[in-house]
Amino acid sequence: MRLFTASAVQPAGADFVSDPETVRAQVLEQMRAFSAGPYFQITDEKLGLLSVFDDLKYDRADVDMVSPAMRKHVVGKLGPLGFHHTSGTVLEHAEADMRVHIPKFHALGASPFDIARYTEKRPQDYCLLTPTQVAC
């Protein structure tokens, strides 16, 4: 019977698995480097807010929403760090147990103060917003 009993086998590389908090700290350190550029940055780590915009000129007729070009820019920056789309409005880093939520745009009768009100965000998650939405 001893020949048929399996010993406790650990998967290959199990010694190198990091806890999510360690991975999250490493990812955040890499994300902080984005703040050197003007278009994408962490605006508030405690509140979990990221800011992205596509033009350095103010246009009062501009719609205050994360455009497809902004989204593509962010995916291009976060993708190499290990983030993947899990839905149209969520980027997730599985190893860091971290998500970036892109709240849906509400055009009619919505206030920029309400943009993230109904987003189910955990303490380690971030919301991707425009600078005006972040300010609100």
mmCIF file of N, CA and C in Angstrom:
data_model
loop_
_atom_site.group_PDB
_atom_site.id
_atom_site.type_symbol
_atom_site.label_atom_id
_atom_site.label_comp_id
_atom_site.label_asym_id
_atom_site.label_seq_id
_atom_site.Cartn_x
_atom_site.Cartn_y
_atom_site.Cartn_z
ATOM 1 N N MET A 1 0.814 -1.198 0.000
ATOM 2 C CA MET A 1 0.000 0.000 0.000
ATOM 3 C C MET A 1 0.855 1.260 0.000
ATOM 4 N N ARG A 2 2.068 1.164 0.572
ATOM 5 C CA ARG A 2 2.917 2.346 0.601
ATOM 6 C C ARG A 2 3.246 2.841 -0.803
ATOM 7 N N LEU A 3 3.286 1.970 -1.771
ATOM 8 C CA LEU A 3 3.606 2.369 -3.135
ATOM 9 C C LEU A 3 2.505 3.217 -3.759
ATOM 10 N N PHE A 4 1.273 3.054 -3.268
ATOM 11 C CA PHE A 4 0.145 3.759 -3.864
ATOM 12 C C PHE A 4 -0.218 5.066 -3.139
ATOM 13 N N THR A 5 0.381 5.328 -2.047
ATOM 14 C CA THR A 5 0.069 6.577 -1.348
ATOM 15 C C THR A 5 0.953 7.688 -1.898
ATOM 16 N N ALA A 6 0.335 8.830 -2.147
ATOM 17 C CA ALA A 6 1.067 9.973 -2.722
ATOM 18 C C ALA A 6 1.653 10.826 -1.609
ATOM 19 N N SER A 7 2.853 11.237 -1.813
ATOM 20 C CA SER A 7 3.458 12.164 -0.868
ATOM 21 C C SER A 7 2.967 13.573 -1.192
ATOM 22 N N ALA A 8 3.085 14.451 -0.251
ATOM 23 C CA ALA A 8 2.667 15.832 -0.482
ATOM 24 C C ALA A 8 3.597 16.461 -1.508
ATOM 25 N N VAL A 9 3.037 16.797 -2.645
ATOM 26 C CA VAL A 9 3.821 17.357 -3.735
ATOM 27 C C VAL A 9 3.463 18.831 -3.877
ATOM 28 N N GLN A 10 4.464 19.655 -3.909
ATOM 29 C CA GLN A 10 4.224 21.082 -4.126
ATOM 30 C C GLN A 10 4.411 21.379 -5.599
ATOM 31 N N PRO A 11 3.570 22.251 -6.149
ATOM 32 C CA PRO A 11 3.741 22.614 -7.552
ATOM 33 C C PRO A 11 5.087 23.305 -7.771
ATOM 34 N N ALA A 12 5.596 23.169 -8.986
ATOM 35 C CA ALA A 12 6.880 23.792 -9.309
ATOM 36 C C ALA A 12 6.790 25.294 -9.117
ATOM 37 N N GLY A 13 7.775 25.872 -8.496
ATOM 38 C CA GLY A 13 7.822 27.312 -8.278
ATOM 39 C C GLY A 13 7.008 27.779 -7.093
ATOM 40 N N ALA A 14 6.489 26.878 -6.284
ATOM 41 C CA ALA A 14 5.666 27.268 -5.144
ATOM 42 C C ALA A 14 6.466 28.057 -4.118
ATOM 43 N N ASP A 15 7.791 27.865 -4.102
ATOM 44 C CA ASP A 15 8.634 28.597 -3.153
ATOM 45 C C ASP A 15 8.673 30.093 -3.477
ATOM 46 N N PHE A 16 8.400 30.450 -4.744
ATOM 47 C CA PHE A 16 8.583 31.811 -5.207
ATOM 48 C C PHE A 16 7.290 32.623 -5.246
ATOM 49 N N VAL A 17 6.204 32.073 -4.760
ATOM 50 C CA VAL A 17 4.931 32.775 -4.786
ATOM 51 C C VAL A 17 4.947 33.868 -3.724
ATOM 52 N N SER A 18 4.682 35.093 -4.147
ATOM 53 C CA SER A 18 4.651 36.218 -3.219
ATOM 54 C C SER A 18 3.226 36.453 -2.749
ATOM 55 N N ASP A 19 3.116 37.070 -1.605
ATOM 56 C CA ASP A 19 1.787 37.411 -1.146
ATOM 57 C C ASP A 19 1.310 38.634 -1.930
ATOM 58 N N PRO A 20 -0.007 38.811 -2.064
ATOM 59 C CA PRO A 20 -0.556 39.913 -2.863
ATOM 60 C C PRO A 20 -0.090 41.296 -2.403
ATOM 61 N N GLU A 21 0.103 41.484 -1.109
ATOM 62 C CA GLU A 21 0.508 42.806 -0.615
ATOM 63 C C GLU A 21 1.908 43.176 -1.096
ATOM 64 N N THR A 22 2.804 42.214 -1.152
ATOM 65 C CA THR A 22 4.156 42.472 -1.648
ATOM 66 C C THR A 22 4.118 42.816 -3.133
ATOM 67 N N VAL A 23 3.362 42.040 -3.889
ATOM 68 C CA VAL A 23 3.231 42.294 -5.330
ATOM 69 C C VAL A 23 2.568 43.649 -5.553
ATOM 70 N N ARG A 24 1.542 43.963 -4.760
ATOM 71 C CA ARG A 24 0.836 45.241 -4.883
ATOM 72 C C ARG A 24 1.786 46.411 -4.636
ATOM 73 N N ALA A 25 2.650 46.287 -3.648
ATOM 74 C CA ALA A 25 3.625 47.347 -3.359
ATOM 75 C C ALA A 25 4.573 47.550 -4.537
ATOM 76 N N GLN A 26 4.983 46.451 -5.161
ATOM 77 C CA GLN A 26 5.866 46.550 -6.322
ATOM 78 C C GLN A 26 5.150 47.209 -7.501
ATOM 79 N N VAL A 27 3.892 46.831 -7.721
ATOM 80 C CA VAL A 27 3.110 47.405 -8.819
ATOM 81 C C VAL A 27 2.889 48.898 -8.580
ATOM 82 N N LEU A 28 2.559 49.282 -7.353
ATOM 83 C CA LEU A 28 2.350 50.700 -7.037
ATOM 84 C C LEU A 28 3.621 51.511 -7.242
ATOM 85 N N GLU A 29 4.753 50.943 -6.906
ATOM 86 C CA GLU A 29 6.024 51.634 -7.118
ATOM 87 C C GLU A 29 6.236 51.907 -8.607
ATOM 88 N N GLN A 30 5.891 50.932 -9.443
ATOM 89 C CA GLN A 30 6.010 51.121 -10.888
ATOM 90 C C GLN A 30 4.990 52.144 -11.390
ATOM 91 N N MET A 31 3.788 52.139 -10.819
ATOM 92 C CA MET A 31 2.747 53.084 -11.232
ATOM 93 C C MET A 31 3.111 54.513 -10.846
ATOM 94 N N ARG A 32 3.810 54.694 -9.744
ATOM 95 C CA ARG A 32 4.213 56.044 -9.323
ATOM 96 C C ARG A 32 5.099 56.705 -10.376
ATOM 97 N N ALA A 33 5.830 55.920 -11.134
ATOM 98 C CA ALA A 33 6.695 56.467 -12.184
ATOM 99 C C ALA A 33 5.881 57.145 -13.280
ATOM 100 N N PHE A 34 4.618 56.759 -13.461
ATOM 101 C CA PHE A 34 3.777 57.388 -14.481
ATOM 102 C C PHE A 34 3.513 58.854 -14.165
ATOM 103 N N SER A 35 3.599 59.239 -12.908
ATOM 104 C CA SER A 35 3.319 60.619 -12.512
ATOM 105 C C SER A 35 4.351 61.607 -13.057
ATOM 106 N N ALA A 36 5.456 61.105 -13.586
ATOM 107 C CA ALA A 36 6.453 61.990 -14.186
ATOM 108 C C ALA A 36 5.924 62.617 -15.471
ATOM 109 N N GLY A 37 4.996 61.933 -16.140
ATOM 110 C CA GLY A 37 4.401 62.464 -17.356
ATOM 111 C C GLY A 37 3.094 63.177 -17.053
ATOM 112 N N PRO A 38 2.622 64.015 -17.956
ATOM 113 C CA PRO A 38 1.429 64.816 -17.665
ATOM 114 C C PRO A 38 0.089 64.122 -17.919
ATOM 115 N N TYR A 39 0.053 62.985 -18.615
ATOM 116 C CA TYR A 39 -1.219 62.441 -19.075
ATOM 117 C C TYR A 39 -1.849 61.382 -18.185
ATOM 118 N N PHE A 40 -1.066 60.708 -17.362
ATOM 119 C CA PHE A 40 -1.595 59.615 -16.556
ATOM 120 C C PHE A 40 -0.821 59.574 -15.251
ATOM 121 N N GLN A 41 -1.546 59.584 -14.129
ATOM 122 C CA GLN A 41 -0.860 59.575 -12.844
ATOM 123 C C GLN A 41 -1.766 59.128 -11.712
ATOM 124 N N ILE A 42 -1.125 58.712 -10.629
ATOM 125 C CA ILE A 42 -1.866 58.440 -9.397
ATOM 126 C C ILE A 42 -2.098 59.801 -8.758
ATOM 127 N N THR A 43 -3.363 60.161 -8.557
ATOM 128 C CA THR A 43 -3.633 61.466 -7.958
ATOM 129 C C THR A 43 -3.845 61.371 -6.461
ATOM 130 N N ASP A 44 -4.333 60.223 -5.978
ATOM 131 C CA ASP A 44 -4.508 60.049 -4.535
ATOM 132 C C ASP A 44 -4.470 58.561 -4.217
ATOM 133 N N GLU A 45 -3.381 58.126 -3.571
ATOM 134 C CA GLU A 45 -3.241 56.704 -3.243
ATOM 135 C C GLU A 45 -4.223 56.271 -2.169
ATOM 136 N N LYS A 46 -4.486 57.124 -1.181
ATOM 137 C CA LYS A 46 -5.389 56.750 -0.092
ATOM 138 C C LYS A 46 -6.819 56.567 -0.584
ATOM 139 N N LEU A 47 -7.261 57.432 -1.495
ATOM 140 C CA LEU A 47 -8.613 57.312 -2.053
ATOM 141 C C LEU A 47 -8.666 56.355 -3.232
ATOM 142 N N GLY A 48 -7.513 55.989 -3.759
ATOM 143 C CA GLY A 48 -7.464 55.069 -4.897
ATOM 144 C C GLY A 48 -7.924 55.733 -6.186
ATOM 145 N N LEU A 49 -7.346 56.886 -6.519
ATOM 146 C CA LEU A 49 -7.748 57.633 -7.705
ATOM 147 C C LEU A 49 -6.596 57.773 -8.693
ATOM 148 N N LEU A 50 -6.880 57.415 -9.938
ATOM 149 C CA LEU A 50 -5.958 57.612 -11.045
ATOM 150 C C LEU A 50 -6.569 58.662 -11.964
ATOM 151 N N SER A 51 -5.736 59.491 -12.561
ATOM 152 C CA SER A 51 -6.213 60.533 -13.447
ATOM 153 C C SER A 51 -5.584 60.361 -14.817
ATOM 154 N N VAL A 52 -6.395 60.526 -15.861
ATOM 155 C CA VAL A 52 -5.908 60.431 -17.233
ATOM 156 C C VAL A 52 -6.594 61.513 -18.065
ATOM 157 N N PHE A 53 -5.840 62.124 -18.963
ATOM 158 C CA PHE A 53 -6.436 63.036 -19.925
ATOM 159 C C PHE A 53 -5.603 63.039 -21.184
ATOM 160 N N ASP A 54 -6.179 63.595 -22.253
ATOM 161 C CA ASP A 54 -5.544 63.463 -23.552
ATOM 162 C C ASP A 54 -5.108 64.770 -24.188
ATOM 163 N N ASP A 55 -5.409 65.904 -23.562
ATOM 164 C CA ASP A 55 -5.048 67.170 -24.169
ATOM 165 C C ASP A 55 -4.657 68.159 -23.086
ATOM 166 N N LEU A 56 -3.583 68.867 -23.298
ATOM 167 C CA LEU A 56 -3.124 69.827 -22.302
ATOM 168 C C LEU A 56 -3.775 71.201 -22.462
ATOM 169 N N LYS A 57 -4.688 71.329 -23.420
ATOM 170 C CA LYS A 57 -5.410 72.583 -23.617
ATOM 171 C C LYS A 57 -6.811 72.464 -23.034
ATOM 172 N N TYR A 58 -7.254 73.506 -22.362
ATOM 173 C CA TYR A 58 -8.595 73.511 -21.783
ATOM 174 C C TYR A 58 -9.619 73.818 -22.872
ATOM 175 N N ASP A 59 -10.678 73.041 -22.913
ATOM 176 C CA ASP A 59 -11.779 73.268 -23.848
ATOM 177 C C ASP A 59 -13.065 73.158 -23.047
ATOM 178 N N ARG A 60 -13.742 74.263 -22.840
ATOM 179 C CA ARG A 60 -14.929 74.243 -21.983
ATOM 180 C C ARG A 60 -16.075 73.437 -22.582
ATOM 181 N N ALA A 61 -16.029 73.165 -23.889
ATOM 182 C CA ALA A 61 -17.074 72.370 -24.527
ATOM 183 C C ALA A 61 -16.717 70.880 -24.541
ATOM 184 N N ASP A 62 -15.600 70.541 -23.946
ATOM 185 C CA ASP A 62 -15.139 69.153 -23.943
ATOM 186 C C ASP A 62 -16.021 68.307 -23.026
ATOM 187 N N VAL A 63 -16.359 67.115 -23.460
ATOM 188 C CA VAL A 63 -17.137 66.182 -22.643
ATOM 189 C C VAL A 63 -16.200 65.572 -21.609
ATOM 190 N N ASP A 64 -16.637 65.554 -20.357
ATOM 191 C CA ASP A 64 -15.794 65.063 -19.273
ATOM 192 C C ASP A 64 -15.981 63.561 -19.099
ATOM 193 N N MET A 65 -15.275 62.801 -19.931
ATOM 194 C CA MET A 65 -15.363 61.343 -19.872
ATOM 195 C C MET A 65 -14.029 60.740 -20.283
ATOM 196 N N VAL A 66 -13.806 59.499 -19.873
ATOM 197 C CA VAL A 66 -12.610 58.768 -20.287
ATOM 198 C C VAL A 66 -12.866 58.276 -21.706
ATOM 199 N N SER A 67 -12.180 58.878 -22.659
ATOM 200 C CA SER A 67 -12.388 58.557 -24.072
ATOM 201 C C SER A 67 -11.710 57.237 -24.436
ATOM 202 N N PRO A 68 -12.062 56.675 -25.592
ATOM 203 C CA PRO A 68 -11.368 55.454 -26.031
ATOM 204 C C PRO A 68 -9.849 55.641 -26.157
ATOM 205 N N ALA A 69 -9.408 56.822 -26.577
ATOM 206 C CA ALA A 69 -7.964 57.079 -26.686
ATOM 207 C C ALA A 69 -7.305 57.079 -25.308
ATOM 208 N N MET A 70 -7.979 57.670 -24.321
ATOM 209 C CA MET A 70 -7.441 57.668 -22.954
ATOM 210 C C MET A 70 -7.362 56.252 -22.418
ATOM 211 N N ARG A 71 -8.422 55.481 -22.649
ATOM 212 C CA ARG A 71 -8.468 54.098 -22.180
ATOM 213 C C ARG A 71 -7.329 53.290 -22.810
ATOM 214 N N LYS A 72 -7.105 53.490 -24.103
ATOM 215 C CA LYS A 72 -6.033 52.771 -24.801
ATOM 216 C C LYS A 72 -4.670 53.152 -24.219
ATOM 217 N N HIS A 73 -4.492 54.429 -23.900
ATOM 218 C CA HIS A 73 -3.238 54.893 -23.305
ATOM 219 C C HIS A 73 -2.993 54.199 -21.962
ATOM 220 N N VAL A 74 -4.028 54.131 -21.134
ATOM 221 C CA VAL A 74 -3.905 53.508 -19.811
ATOM 222 C C VAL A 74 -3.630 52.014 -19.929
ATOM 223 N N VAL A 75 -4.338 51.345 -20.822
ATOM 224 C CA VAL A 75 -4.115 49.910 -21.023
ATOM 225 C C VAL A 75 -2.683 49.678 -21.507
ATOM 226 N N GLY A 76 -2.173 50.571 -22.348
ATOM 227 C CA GLY A 76 -0.791 50.472 -22.821
ATOM 228 C C GLY A 76 0.225 50.646 -21.703
ATOM 229 N N LYS A 77 -0.109 51.447 -20.698
ATOM 230 C CA LYS A 77 0.787 51.663 -19.560
ATOM 231 C C LYS A 77 0.673 50.543 -18.523
ATOM 232 N N LEU A 78 -0.566 50.124 -18.227
ATOM 233 C CA LEU A 78 -0.782 49.131 -17.173
ATOM 234 C C LEU A 78 -0.599 47.691 -17.649
ATOM 235 N N GLY A 79 -0.783 47.447 -18.929
ATOM 236 C CA GLY A 79 -0.635 46.097 -19.469
ATOM 237 C C GLY A 79 0.719 45.472 -19.163
ATOM 238 N N PRO A 80 1.824 46.176 -19.424
ATOM 239 C CA PRO A 80 3.140 45.601 -19.123
ATOM 240 C C PRO A 80 3.382 45.337 -17.634
ATOM 241 N N LEU A 81 2.584 45.968 -16.770
ATOM 242 C CA LEU A 81 2.731 45.737 -15.329
ATOM 243 C C LEU A 81 1.974 44.486 -14.873
ATOM 244 N N GLY A 82 1.158 43.908 -15.767
ATOM 245 C CA GLY A 82 0.431 42.689 -15.422
ATOM 246 C C GLY A 82 -1.074 42.855 -15.333
ATOM 247 N N PHE A 83 -1.603 44.018 -15.699
ATOM 248 C CA PHE A 83 -3.053 44.226 -15.684
ATOM 249 C C PHE A 83 -3.669 43.685 -16.967
ATOM 250 N N HIS A 84 -4.849 43.067 -16.832
ATOM 251 C CA HIS A 84 -5.584 42.524 -17.972
ATOM 252 C C HIS A 84 -7.045 42.928 -17.858
ATOM 253 N N HIS A 85 -7.688 43.152 -19.011
ATOM 254 C CA HIS A 85 -9.118 43.455 -19.007
ATOM 255 C C HIS A 85 -9.899 42.229 -18.531
ATOM 256 N N THR A 86 -10.739 42.401 -17.530
ATOM 257 C CA THR A 86 -11.656 41.330 -17.141
ATOM 258 C C THR A 86 -13.060 41.662 -17.607
ATOM 259 N N SER A 87 -13.298 42.940 -17.895
ATOM 260 C CA SER A 87 -14.542 43.399 -18.515
ATOM 261 C C SER A 87 -14.216 44.731 -19.179
ATOM 262 N N GLY A 88 -15.202 45.356 -19.787
ATOM 263 C CA GLY A 88 -14.965 46.630 -20.452
ATOM 264 C C GLY A 88 -14.605 47.745 -19.499
ATOM 265 N N THR A 89 -14.973 47.601 -18.236
ATOM 266 C CA THR A 89 -14.741 48.680 -17.278
ATOM 267 C C THR A 89 -13.811 48.289 -16.132
ATOM 268 N N VAL A 90 -13.165 47.136 -16.235
ATOM 269 C CA VAL A 90 -12.277 46.691 -15.148
ATOM 270 C C VAL A 90 -10.991 46.119 -15.724
ATOM 271 N N LEU A 91 -9.870 46.625 -15.192
ATOM 272 C CA LEU A 91 -8.550 46.043 -15.437
ATOM 273 C C LEU A 91 -8.127 45.394 -14.132
ATOM 274 N N GLU A 92 -7.596 44.187 -14.211
ATOM 275 C CA GLU A 92 -7.253 43.473 -12.978
ATOM 276 C C GLU A 92 -5.827 42.947 -13.027
ATOM 277 N N HIS A 93 -5.173 43.037 -11.872
ATOM 278 C CA HIS A 93 -3.858 42.430 -11.670
ATOM 279 C C HIS A 93 -4.083 41.301 -10.664
ATOM 280 N N ALA A 94 -4.137 40.069 -11.146
ATOM 281 C CA ALA A 94 -4.513 38.932 -10.308
ATOM 282 C C ALA A 94 -3.522 38.684 -9.178
ATOM 283 N N GLU A 95 -2.238 38.769 -9.453
ATOM 284 C CA GLU A 95 -1.231 38.478 -8.428
ATOM 285 C C GLU A 95 -1.243 39.515 -7.303
ATOM 286 N N ALA A 96 -1.561 40.764 -7.644
ATOM 287 C CA ALA A 96 -1.588 41.826 -6.638
ATOM 288 C C ALA A 96 -2.970 41.980 -6.019
ATOM 289 N N ASP A 97 -3.953 41.198 -6.500
ATOM 290 C CA ASP A 97 -5.330 41.300 -6.033
ATOM 291 C C ASP A 97 -5.784 42.762 -6.069
ATOM 292 N N MET A 98 -5.636 43.357 -7.241
ATOM 293 C CA MET A 98 -5.864 44.791 -7.410
ATOM 294 C C MET A 98 -6.626 45.030 -8.709
ATOM 295 N N ARG A 99 -7.565 45.975 -8.691
ATOM 296 C CA ARG A 99 -8.351 46.298 -9.881
ATOM 297 C C ARG A 99 -8.332 47.797 -10.140
ATOM 298 N N VAL A 100 -8.444 48.149 -11.408
ATOM 299 C CA VAL A 100 -8.658 49.537 -11.812
ATOM 300 C C VAL A 100 -10.030 49.577 -12.451
ATOM 301 N N HIS A 101 -10.941 50.331 -11.833
ATOM 302 C CA HIS A 101 -12.312 50.469 -12.329
ATOM 303 C C HIS A 101 -12.410 51.730 -13.185
ATOM 304 N N ILE A 102 -13.097 51.611 -14.294
ATOM 305 C CA ILE A 102 -13.371 52.756 -15.155
ATOM 306 C C ILE A 102 -14.884 52.973 -15.097
ATOM 307 N N PRO A 103 -15.351 53.869 -14.225
ATOM 308 C CA PRO A 103 -16.798 54.061 -14.084
ATOM 309 C C PRO A 103 -17.428 54.478 -15.410
ATOM 310 N N LYS A 104 -18.655 54.016 -15.622
ATOM 311 C CA LYS A 104 -19.370 54.331 -16.850
ATOM 312 C C LYS A 104 -19.776 55.792 -16.864
ATOM 313 N N PHE A 105 -19.744 56.382 -18.042
ATOM 314 C CA PHE A 105 -20.101 57.774 -18.246
ATOM 315 C C PHE A 105 -21.622 57.924 -18.209
ATOM 316 N N HIS A 106 -22.106 58.918 -17.492
ATOM 317 C CA HIS A 106 -23.539 59.229 -17.417
ATOM 318 C C HIS A 106 -23.722 60.655 -17.906
ATOM 319 N N ALA A 107 -24.340 60.822 -19.067
ATOM 320 C CA ALA A 107 -24.426 62.147 -19.666
ATOM 321 C C ALA A 107 -25.615 62.967 -19.174
ATOM 322 N N LEU A 108 -26.743 62.340 -18.986
ATOM 323 C CA LEU A 108 -27.950 63.101 -18.699
ATOM 324 C C LEU A 108 -28.170 63.285 -17.212
ATOM 325 N N GLY A 109 -28.128 64.518 -16.775
ATOM 326 C CA GLY A 109 -28.466 64.855 -15.405
ATOM 327 C C GLY A 109 -27.523 64.326 -14.347
ATOM 328 N N ALA A 110 -26.337 63.920 -14.732
ATOM 329 C CA ALA A 110 -25.393 63.374 -13.746
ATOM 330 C C ALA A 110 -24.380 64.426 -13.356
ATOM 331 N N SER A 111 -24.001 64.395 -12.122
ATOM 332 C CA SER A 111 -22.977 65.300 -11.616
ATOM 333 C C SER A 111 -21.636 64.588 -11.626
ATOM 334 N N PRO A 112 -20.546 65.315 -11.901
ATOM 335 C CA PRO A 112 -19.232 64.670 -11.804
ATOM 336 C C PRO A 112 -18.924 64.195 -10.384
ATOM 337 N N PHE A 113 -19.670 64.711 -9.392
ATOM 338 C CA PHE A 113 -19.486 64.260 -8.012
ATOM 339 C C PHE A 113 -19.956 62.815 -7.827
ATOM 340 N N ASP A 114 -20.829 62.345 -8.719
ATOM 341 C CA ASP A 114 -21.433 61.013 -8.582
ATOM 342 C C ASP A 114 -20.740 59.944 -9.419
ATOM 343 N N ILE A 115 -19.673 60.264 -10.108
ATOM 344 C CA ILE A 115 -19.082 59.348 -11.072
ATOM 345 C C ILE A 115 -18.707 57.992 -10.470
ATOM 346 N N ALA A 116 -18.220 57.967 -9.259
ATOM 347 C CA ALA A 116 -17.779 56.696 -8.670
ATOM 348 C C ALA A 116 -18.693 56.231 -7.537
ATOM 349 N N ARG A 117 -19.829 56.871 -7.375
ATOM 350 C CA ARG A 117 -20.720 56.556 -6.253
ATOM 351 C C ARG A 117 -21.172 55.095 -6.247
ATOM 352 N N TYR A 118 -21.458 54.537 -7.401
ATOM 353 C CA TYR A 118 -21.999 53.180 -7.468
ATOM 354 C C TYR A 118 -20.955 52.150 -7.910
ATOM 355 N N THR A 119 -19.694 52.524 -7.878
ATOM 356 C CA THR A 119 -18.617 51.593 -8.218
ATOM 357 C C THR A 119 -18.228 50.827 -6.965
ATOM 358 N N GLU A 120 -18.317 49.508 -7.036
ATOM 359 C CA GLU A 120 -17.949 48.669 -5.890
ATOM 360 C C GLU A 120 -16.436 48.492 -5.886
ATOM 361 N N LYS A 121 -15.778 49.329 -5.102
ATOM 362 C CA LYS A 121 -14.324 49.381 -5.061
ATOM 363 C C LYS A 121 -13.830 48.941 -3.693
ATOM 364 N N ARG A 122 -12.879 48.012 -3.694
ATOM 365 C CA ARG A 122 -12.251 47.563 -2.455
ATOM 366 C C ARG A 122 -11.147 48.539 -2.078
ATOM 367 N N PRO A 123 -10.625 48.491 -0.852
ATOM 368 C CA PRO A 123 -9.571 49.434 -0.438
ATOM 369 C C PRO A 123 -8.317 49.391 -1.313
ATOM 370 N N GLN A 124 -7.982 48.254 -1.888
ATOM 371 C CA GLN A 124 -6.775 48.144 -2.708
ATOM 372 C C GLN A 124 -7.028 48.481 -4.181
ATOM 373 N N ASP A 125 -8.266 48.807 -4.541
ATOM 374 C CA ASP A 125 -8.611 49.098 -5.924
ATOM 375 C C ASP A 125 -8.493 50.590 -6.230
ATOM 376 N N TYR A 126 -8.472 50.903 -7.515
ATOM 377 C CA TYR A 126 -8.372 52.280 -7.991
ATOM 378 C C TYR A 126 -9.504 52.576 -8.968
ATOM 379 N N CYS A 127 -9.856 53.849 -9.084
ATOM 380 C CA CYS A 127 -10.795 54.324 -10.097
ATOM 381 C C CYS A 127 -10.020 55.190 -11.082
ATOM 382 N N LEU A 128 -10.279 54.988 -12.359
ATOM 383 C CA LEU A 128 -9.667 55.786 -13.402
ATOM 384 C C LEU A 128 -10.653 56.877 -13.790
ATOM 385 N N LEU A 129 -10.262 58.134 -13.592
ATOM 386 C CA LEU A 129 -11.155 59.264 -13.832
ATOM 387 C C LEU A 129 -10.435 60.358 -14.609
ATOM 388 N N THR A 130 -11.208 61.335 -15.048
ATOM 389 C CA THR A 130 -10.626 62.524 -15.670
ATOM 390 C C THR A 130 -10.183 63.461 -14.547
ATOM 391 N N PRO A 131 -9.345 64.443 -14.837
ATOM 392 C CA PRO A 131 -8.924 65.378 -13.781
ATOM 393 C C PRO A 131 -10.100 66.107 -13.105
ATOM 394 N N THR A 132 -11.117 66.489 -13.871
ATOM 395 C CA THR A 132 -12.285 67.153 -13.285
ATOM 396 C C THR A 132 -13.022 66.227 -12.335
ATOM 397 N N GLN A 133 -13.191 64.978 -12.737
ATOM 398 C CA GLN A 133 -13.866 63.998 -11.876
ATOM 399 C C GLN A 133 -13.065 63.751 -10.623
ATOM 400 N N VAL A 134 -11.742 63.691 -10.731
ATOM 401 C CA VAL A 134 -10.891 63.498 -9.549
ATOM 402 C C VAL A 134 -11.049 64.685 -8.598
ATOM 403 N N ALA A 135 -11.078 65.882 -9.143
ATOM 404 C CA ALA A 135 -11.209 67.085 -8.323
ATOM 405 C C ALA A 135 -12.550 67.094 -7.574
ATOM 406 N N CYS A 136 -13.575 66.596 -8.225
ATOM 407 C CA CYS A 136 -14.900 66.535 -7.590
ATOM 408 C C CYS A 136 -14.934 65.462 -6.534
#
